[in-house]
């Protein structure tokens, strides 16, 4: 019998940028956690059988009109509760304490001074460990039954507890690395106070998903669009294990991939015995992109062409599939349930998960409970080669958004050759370990140069090397000047049509990682 998901630690979200971090830190401790909107009722929560509740931080003030709150019945469920920052203030307010605007706002890292208490669950911690504070409000009066357990130089009540009811509150953020003892702190709450066993592993997940996919699809057929990325590939592997020959993967090759990549994807996936249709649609994509220079138009055309090609293929299979598998991940699900509204669209991202909701198939999304690092681990368990798992992220619209201006076969060749050199030089260098992405961009300018005794008037390549945790923000991933000079030398010498190389030294924000 496949195992079911462990009873979760539930995190109620009040709109903090850090809520996902809380869930990830807990999953890393092998404890299953999920995020729910703060509007969930106590009754709904009881049905989920949580082992502990965490109230996240958030940007509001508990005393302002319309501030997000919770069903007070949550404190009657008999489950340990930890409030973090806004969550602590809300707990204090609901349970009878007083929260006020702080005289001195506290932003940054500061020592947390723990009250001496030999029976405290935090006795193992240093009495003045650095913690990240980020708040403008503060607790003036504790709720009945609570006592103060810590303070900082500017915040008199920075930690509180009602041990009898297992309610704990901290003004600092244990979910960030700047709080040195943050992870042990969360672990002490979950393992020692809430007595949760650490049983969230991915081996049980594979069996459970296979059973679920089989039960959902029954005797029907399922199709999956592969992009060559880790999410769609792991989705396909799970579905294939569940359905055997009632599964079909389709790889729409848009011709906009890096040099040799389409062949490598087909090689790796057929090696794993995945039933794969490789549709070479380069001509269709390049024809439809002809003359288009606007970045958003390019993205839209590529997205639409992808859907046209994929559906054409899907609808002409010998047996028409009823189901479509997508590699939706947990952060996409969180985004849709989060307290915050959708953030403004900077770029219309396109990938195989970007099929329109209105489609002729029923959806199967076997990764929707997982974070990216968990998908990588799953891929490893399913036999994907390390080179596949460690691949750099690659945008759905491919090299089209690294060719600034019009996409032509000649400009595609130039960026592919320059990109191949960047990868050859950096893939096996010590720099690769700290770089999130490194690539070449073809600029829409020509510059004068001299080769031999001849004047040239040719293209410019920009090199982009970035470091990042998740692609949301990024910094310049600095590589030594000598490596840059070597790259420039090789690109100009080897790529016909390029006579100048420049280096992009912009961080995100205000720039983005890709140029379009
Ligand atoms: P930006 O350029 O928005 O990129 O800073 C952030 C990360 O996302 C990747 N990216 C995409 N990934 N479909 C994807 O699957 C897309 O349309 C897309 N556009 C950008 C980009 O490579 C970087 O890692």
XYZ file of C-alpha atoms and ligand atoms in Angstrom:
540
model
C 0.000 0.000 0.000
C 1.450 3.404 -0.856
C 1.888 5.668 2.157
C -0.350 8.693 2.469
C 1.086 12.150 3.102
C 2.143 12.634 6.723
C -0.068 14.846 8.894
C 1.238 18.327 8.111
C 2.610 21.335 9.884
C 0.306 24.036 8.521
C 1.581 27.555 7.935
C -1.034 30.291 7.743
C 0.124 33.024 5.381
C -0.285 36.720 6.115
C 1.538 37.842 2.979
C 5.178 37.716 4.056
C 7.823 37.361 1.355
C 9.347 34.765 3.689
C 6.400 32.370 4.082
C 7.826 29.964 1.499
C 11.104 29.942 3.423
C 9.286 28.668 6.521
C 7.839 25.721 4.558
C 11.174 24.926 2.935
C 13.154 25.023 6.191
C 10.611 22.606 7.709
C 10.645 20.241 4.714
C 14.450 20.232 4.900
C 14.044 18.818 8.427
C 12.061 15.951 6.860
C 8.810 17.243 8.300
C 5.915 17.738 5.899
C 4.534 21.281 5.772
C 2.010 23.166 3.700
C 0.959 26.793 3.392
C -2.693 27.846 3.681
C -4.327 31.271 3.407
C -5.049 32.904 6.792
C -8.773 32.851 5.977
C -9.052 29.084 6.601
C -11.564 28.267 9.364
C -10.769 26.362 12.547
C -13.089 23.568 11.367
C -11.279 23.192 8.037
C -7.983 23.190 9.886
C -9.131 20.450 12.262
C -9.983 18.237 9.276
C -6.416 18.587 8.001
C -5.157 17.113 11.320
C -2.213 19.500 11.688
C 0.610 18.507 14.034
C 1.448 22.167 14.615
C 0.447 25.582 13.296
C 2.717 28.440 12.323
C 1.442 31.973 11.801
C 3.682 33.723 9.267
C 4.928 37.282 9.209
C 3.239 39.886 7.031
C 3.411 43.515 5.942
C 0.280 44.780 7.812
C -0.300 46.165 11.319
C -2.696 44.095 13.427
C -4.541 47.233 14.541
C -5.145 48.776 11.085
C -8.517 48.476 9.332
C -8.838 45.336 7.226
C -5.667 43.764 8.649
C -5.583 40.027 7.918
C -6.706 37.951 10.876
C -7.637 34.359 11.740
C -10.522 32.396 13.138
C -9.889 32.676 16.933
C -11.182 29.081 17.233
C -7.746 28.057 15.963
C -6.422 28.588 19.495
C -8.935 26.015 20.752
C -7.750 23.146 18.551
C -5.286 21.827 21.127
C -2.425 22.112 18.594
C 0.927 23.843 19.327
C 1.069 27.276 17.662
C 4.114 29.375 16.808
C 3.581 32.989 15.732
C 6.385 34.662 13.805
C 6.608 38.496 13.643
C 3.114 39.592 12.488
C 1.917 36.117 13.546
C 3.193 36.724 17.090
C 1.538 40.143 17.259
C -1.765 38.739 16.015
C -1.572 35.934 18.580
C -0.955 38.526 21.313
C -3.851 40.708 20.153
C -6.404 37.876 19.795
C -5.487 36.349 23.153
C -5.877 39.625 25.084
C -2.526 41.405 24.858
C -1.786 44.865 23.419
C 0.136 45.670 20.242
C 1.295 49.208 19.457
C 3.367 51.016 16.888
C 6.984 50.777 18.115
C 8.822 53.910 19.176
C 11.952 52.508 17.581
C 11.416 50.342 14.514
C 13.816 47.445 14.304
C 15.227 46.297 10.964
C 18.334 44.157 10.751
C 20.333 41.614 12.723
C 20.584 42.057 16.485
C 21.299 39.751 19.470
C 18.267 38.050 21.011
C 18.717 38.132 24.776
C 16.980 35.076 26.259
C 15.595 35.198 29.788
C 17.447 32.735 32.012
C 15.204 29.684 32.532
C 16.653 26.206 33.090
C 13.374 24.529 32.080
C 13.059 26.446 28.782
C 13.072 24.462 25.522
C 15.650 26.999 24.284
C 18.227 26.362 27.046
C 20.602 24.795 24.507
C 20.781 28.115 22.634
C 23.318 30.790 23.172
C 21.728 33.483 25.392
C 22.569 36.234 22.860
C 22.432 34.761 19.383
C 21.946 37.047 16.317
C 18.422 37.143 14.901
C 16.823 39.023 11.992
C 14.238 41.578 13.097
C 11.989 43.444 10.661
C 9.042 45.155 12.364
C 7.460 48.521 13.039
C 4.959 47.347 15.699
C 5.630 45.775 19.049
C 3.850 44.001 21.918
C 3.239 46.346 24.836
C 1.301 44.015 27.128
C 1.412 40.207 27.126
C -1.852 38.253 26.909
C -2.953 36.497 30.151
C -1.082 33.245 30.769
C 1.982 34.343 28.719
C 5.453 35.229 29.901
C 8.272 36.982 28.166
C 11.168 34.707 27.111
C 13.424 37.105 25.211
C 14.137 40.742 24.358
C 16.492 42.792 22.203
C 18.071 46.197 22.772
C 15.047 47.968 21.266
C 12.206 45.451 21.692
C 11.241 44.623 25.278
C 9.126 41.602 24.267
C 10.854 39.763 21.412
C 9.765 36.242 22.414
C 6.863 34.994 24.534
C 5.240 31.737 25.525
C 2.245 30.143 27.186
C 3.815 26.756 27.834
C 0.646 25.228 29.261
C -1.258 25.774 25.998
C 1.852 25.336 23.811
C 1.551 28.839 22.290
C 4.876 30.438 21.352
C 5.638 33.754 19.666
C 8.839 35.254 18.291
C 9.323 38.705 16.858
C 12.400 37.581 14.879
C 12.495 35.459 11.710
C 13.823 31.938 12.390
C 13.328 30.987 8.705
C 16.238 33.069 7.349
C 19.945 32.289 7.445
C 20.745 35.613 9.136
C 19.129 34.156 12.274
C 22.005 31.861 13.141
C 20.053 29.479 15.355
C 16.831 29.757 13.365
C 16.694 26.184 12.106
C 17.500 24.596 15.513
C 14.873 26.889 16.988
C 12.190 25.687 14.540
C 13.327 22.110 15.105
C 13.005 22.475 18.875
C 9.459 23.774 18.432
C 8.419 21.014 16.049
C 10.299 18.008 17.420
C 10.581 18.707 21.156
C 7.437 20.726 21.806
C 5.028 19.425 19.154
C 6.611 15.907 19.224
C 6.499 15.532 15.438
C 8.439 12.653 13.876
C 10.722 13.426 10.997
C 9.174 11.155 8.359
C 8.841 13.233 5.182
C 10.951 11.397 2.608
C 10.652 11.219 -1.147
C 10.795 7.447 -1.503
C 7.197 7.089 -0.280
C 6.193 9.972 -2.531
C 7.005 8.066 -5.734
C 4.798 5.091 -4.770
C 1.985 7.362 -3.697
C 2.054 9.369 -6.926
C 2.169 6.266 -9.099
C -0.894 4.901 -7.292
C -2.697 8.249 -7.575
C -1.972 8.697 -11.291
C -3.157 5.128 -12.035
C -6.341 5.659 -10.048
C -7.066 9.017 -11.721
C -6.351 8.019 -15.315
C -7.933 4.561 -15.068
C -7.929 2.930 -18.511
C -7.558 6.227 -20.385
C -4.417 7.602 -22.018
C -2.247 10.491 -20.837
C 0.053 12.828 -22.723
C 2.843 15.027 -21.423
C 4.676 17.914 -23.101
C 8.397 17.709 -22.458
C 10.653 20.752 -22.543
C 13.858 19.013 -21.513
C 13.721 20.720 -18.127
C 13.667 18.853 -14.842
C 9.992 19.496 -13.944
C 8.398 18.154 -17.108
C 10.864 15.262 -17.252
C 10.207 14.067 -13.689
C 6.454 14.449 -14.314
C 6.799 12.275 -17.429
C 8.862 9.617 -15.628
C 6.263 9.280 -12.857
C 3.389 9.064 -15.347
C 5.216 6.494 -17.423
C 5.848 4.330 -14.364
C 2.149 4.564 -13.520
C 0.664 4.006 -16.969
C 3.175 2.138 -19.159
C 2.082 2.170 -22.789
C -0.935 4.368 -22.073
C 1.566 7.210 -21.630
C 3.037 9.362 -24.391
C 5.586 12.181 -24.100
C 5.873 14.841 -26.808
C 8.969 16.997 -27.128
C 8.232 20.073 -29.234
C 11.652 21.107 -30.516
C 11.283 24.803 -31.339
C 14.792 25.009 -32.795
C 15.573 27.738 -30.251
C 17.535 25.504 -27.885
C 21.240 25.645 -27.151
C 23.603 23.916 -29.600
C 23.279 20.114 -29.311
C 20.665 20.302 -26.571
C 17.671 18.835 -28.409
C 19.754 15.785 -29.376
C 20.997 15.432 -25.784
C 17.432 15.556 -24.427
C 16.245 12.892 -26.872
C 19.299 10.754 -26.018
C 18.825 11.042 -22.238
C 15.098 10.367 -22.330
C 15.140 7.444 -24.742
C 17.875 6.007 -22.494
C 15.294 6.035 -19.724
C 12.873 4.175 -22.057
C 10.450 7.083 -22.115
C 8.057 6.781 -25.106
C 8.941 10.027 -26.855
C 7.751 11.775 -29.997
C 10.322 14.350 -31.092
C 8.592 17.021 -33.197
C 11.092 19.106 -35.106
C 9.179 22.366 -35.456
C 12.099 24.754 -35.966
C 10.846 25.920 -39.358
C 7.343 26.685 -38.075
C 8.719 28.687 -35.137
C 11.245 30.654 -37.206
C 8.630 31.367 -39.899
C 6.178 32.729 -37.349
C 8.912 34.792 -35.632
C 10.015 36.426 -38.887
C 10.389 40.198 -38.494
C 9.192 40.299 -34.858
C 11.424 42.429 -32.633
C 9.215 43.219 -29.659
C 10.073 40.949 -26.665
C 6.484 40.421 -25.519
C 5.295 39.698 -29.082
C 8.072 37.125 -29.414
C 7.035 35.422 -26.170
C 3.367 35.394 -27.200
C 4.098 34.015 -30.682
C 6.340 31.292 -29.281
C 3.746 30.346 -26.645
C 0.942 30.179 -29.200
C 3.040 28.231 -31.714
C 4.010 25.752 -29.018
C 0.348 25.105 -28.213
C -0.604 24.767 -31.889
C 2.178 22.263 -32.589
C 1.603 20.288 -29.414
C -2.157 19.996 -29.833
C -1.835 19.064 -33.468
C 0.388 16.198 -32.347
C -1.751 15.239 -29.347
C -5.016 15.164 -31.233
C -3.639 12.888 -33.944
C -2.297 10.116 -31.774
C -3.766 6.654 -32.516
C -5.683 6.837 -29.213
C -6.844 10.285 -28.192
C -5.515 11.027 -24.654
C -8.015 12.246 -22.082
C -5.373 13.488 -19.619
C -2.492 15.928 -19.794
C 0.337 15.906 -17.220
C 1.923 19.199 -16.187
C 4.987 19.876 -14.059
C 3.292 22.473 -11.816
C 5.343 22.964 -8.616
C 4.281 23.912 -5.102
C 5.427 27.584 -5.407
C 2.968 27.981 -8.359
C 0.190 26.612 -6.140
C 1.188 28.898 -3.255
C 1.138 31.869 -5.610
C -2.504 31.154 -6.406
C -3.607 30.717 -2.759
C -1.413 33.386 -1.260
C -2.686 36.336 0.747
C -1.062 38.694 -1.785
C -2.652 39.331 -5.146
C -0.777 38.380 -8.293
C 2.349 40.467 -8.725
C 2.586 42.697 -11.786
C 3.594 40.971 -15.008
C 7.151 41.866 -15.954
C 7.440 39.187 -18.642
C 4.837 36.701 -19.791
C 6.702 33.539 -18.838
C 6.158 30.609 -21.074
C 6.996 26.994 -20.499
C 5.266 23.670 -20.940
C 3.350 24.367 -17.738
C 1.956 27.420 -19.469
C -0.823 25.699 -21.394
C -4.065 27.616 -21.142
C -6.494 26.464 -18.455
C -9.144 25.984 -21.136
C -7.848 22.929 -22.914
C -9.403 19.699 -24.118
C -7.593 17.567 -21.497
C -8.034 16.848 -17.809
C -4.971 17.837 -15.808
C -2.646 15.613 -13.770
C -0.042 17.518 -11.711
C 2.039 15.040 -9.707
C 4.651 17.574 -8.507
C 2.280 20.183 -7.150
C 3.253 19.443 -3.541
C 6.999 19.801 -4.150
C 9.643 22.503 -4.136
C 12.269 22.571 -6.891
C 15.024 21.008 -4.770
C 12.663 18.144 -3.907
C 11.956 17.610 -7.626
C 15.707 17.382 -8.255
C 16.017 14.723 -5.541
C 13.069 12.845 -7.015
C 14.692 12.999 -10.469
C 17.812 11.450 -9.008
C 15.811 8.612 -7.437
C 14.117 8.022 -10.796
C 17.498 7.592 -12.503
C 18.039 10.942 -14.250
C 21.734 11.582 -14.895
C 23.424 14.179 -12.663
C 24.202 16.356 -15.718
C 20.472 16.535 -16.420
C 19.578 17.396 -12.836
C 22.219 20.115 -12.499
C 21.348 21.826 -15.802
C 21.108 25.604 -15.741
C 17.557 26.947 -15.844
C 16.626 27.658 -19.455
C 13.712 29.908 -20.454
C 10.748 28.402 -22.306
C 11.094 30.798 -25.290
C 14.720 29.633 -25.550
C 17.397 31.608 -27.334
C 14.786 33.841 -29.019
C 14.878 36.073 -25.912
C 18.685 36.149 -26.022
C 18.630 37.398 -29.616
C 17.739 41.032 -29.142
C 15.799 42.179 -32.187
C 14.707 39.914 -35.009
C 15.291 36.153 -34.873
C 16.817 34.826 -38.092
C 18.578 31.504 -38.795
C 21.903 33.396 -39.055
C 21.447 35.271 -35.748
C 20.371 32.011 -34.093
C 23.585 30.349 -35.320
C 25.689 33.194 -33.873
C 24.134 33.043 -30.411
C 24.253 29.231 -30.359
C 27.959 29.186 -31.183
C 28.798 31.921 -28.671
C 26.711 30.175 -25.988
C 28.465 26.855 -26.690
C 31.826 28.523 -26.036
C 30.573 30.124 -22.795
C 29.377 26.707 -21.598
C 32.542 24.883 -22.709
C 34.675 27.332 -20.738
C 32.535 27.612 -17.610
C 30.803 24.205 -17.223
C 33.896 22.571 -15.754
C 35.424 25.654 -14.152
C 35.378 26.283 -10.391
C 33.066 29.268 -11.075
C 30.149 27.071 -12.222
C 29.419 26.025 -8.612
C 28.321 29.515 -7.576
C 26.719 30.620 -10.849
C 22.974 30.280 -11.320
C 23.209 30.919 -15.076
C 25.843 31.896 -17.614
C 25.084 32.613 -21.248
C 25.604 34.751 -24.333
C 23.241 37.394 -25.690
C 23.326 38.725 -29.255
C 22.881 42.500 -29.320
C 21.141 44.431 -32.101
C 24.165 46.625 -32.766
C 27.101 46.335 -35.077
C 30.498 47.799 -34.376
C 33.632 48.511 -36.345
C 36.644 46.292 -35.876
C 39.774 45.207 -37.647
C 40.710 41.623 -38.485
C 43.982 41.070 -40.298
C 44.233 44.314 -42.249
C 40.519 44.372 -43.021
C 37.895 46.662 -41.566
C 34.973 44.698 -40.145
C 31.483 45.868 -39.235
C 29.993 43.049 -37.231
C 27.907 41.883 -34.284
C 28.348 42.323 -30.538
C 27.879 39.509 -27.986
C 27.171 40.239 -24.319
C 28.179 37.706 -21.673
C 25.866 37.349 -18.657
C 26.962 35.465 -15.520
C 24.611 35.649 -12.530
C 24.397 34.224 -9.039
C 20.970 33.658 -7.496
C 19.068 31.452 -5.050
C 15.828 31.169 -6.997
C 15.933 33.520 -10.001
C 13.692 36.054 -8.228
C 16.652 38.285 -7.410
C 20.156 37.949 -8.794
C 23.577 39.477 -8.565
C 26.428 39.623 -11.021
C 28.179 36.266 -10.652
C 31.686 37.666 -10.832
C 34.239 35.615 -12.730
C 37.904 36.604 -13.039
C 38.935 39.091 -15.654
C 41.319 36.551 -17.182
C 38.402 34.119 -17.766
C 36.372 36.903 -19.368
C 39.250 37.878 -21.634
C 39.662 34.278 -22.679
C 35.940 33.992 -23.465
C 36.038 37.181 -25.509
C 39.086 35.966 -27.410
C 37.509 32.603 -28.257
C 34.130 34.046 -29.283
C 35.653 36.637 -31.603
C 38.084 34.130 -33.102
C 35.611 31.265 -33.536
C 32.169 32.751 -34.168
C 31.842 34.105 -37.661
C 30.097 37.502 -37.619
C 31.215 38.691 -34.149
C 33.951 41.276 -33.625
C 33.218 42.524 -30.086
C 32.287 41.048 -26.692
C 30.965 43.010 -23.688
C 30.170 41.957 -20.111
C 26.795 42.622 -18.444
C 27.339 43.827 -14.867
C 23.726 44.452 -13.807
C 21.929 43.000 -10.801
C 18.255 41.974 -10.625
C 16.445 44.185 -9.675
C 16.565 46.635 -11.369
C 17.585 44.555 -14.410
C 16.210 41.090 -15.104
C 18.333 38.011 -15.724
C 17.274 37.569 -19.343
C 17.509 40.601 -21.594
C 13.950 40.234 -22.938
P 14.085 37.006 -15.499
O 14.613 37.326 -16.861
O 12.615 37.220 -15.379
O 14.317 35.440 -15.306
O 14.873 37.675 -14.410
C 14.238 34.757 -14.085
C 14.514 33.292 -14.344
O 13.455 32.729 -15.138
C 13.969 32.219 -16.352
N 12.977 32.559 -17.376
C 12.022 31.716 -17.800
N 11.759 30.441 -17.454
N 9.950 30.409 -18.983
C 10.722 29.788 -18.059
O 10.482 28.613 -17.767
C 10.156 31.691 -19.366
O 9.444 32.232 -20.204
C 11.251 32.372 -18.744
N 11.740 33.636 -18.870
C 12.804 33.731 -17.995
C 15.308 32.894 -16.560
O 16.172 32.118 -17.383
C 15.804 33.046 -15.133
O 16.364 31.853 -14.641
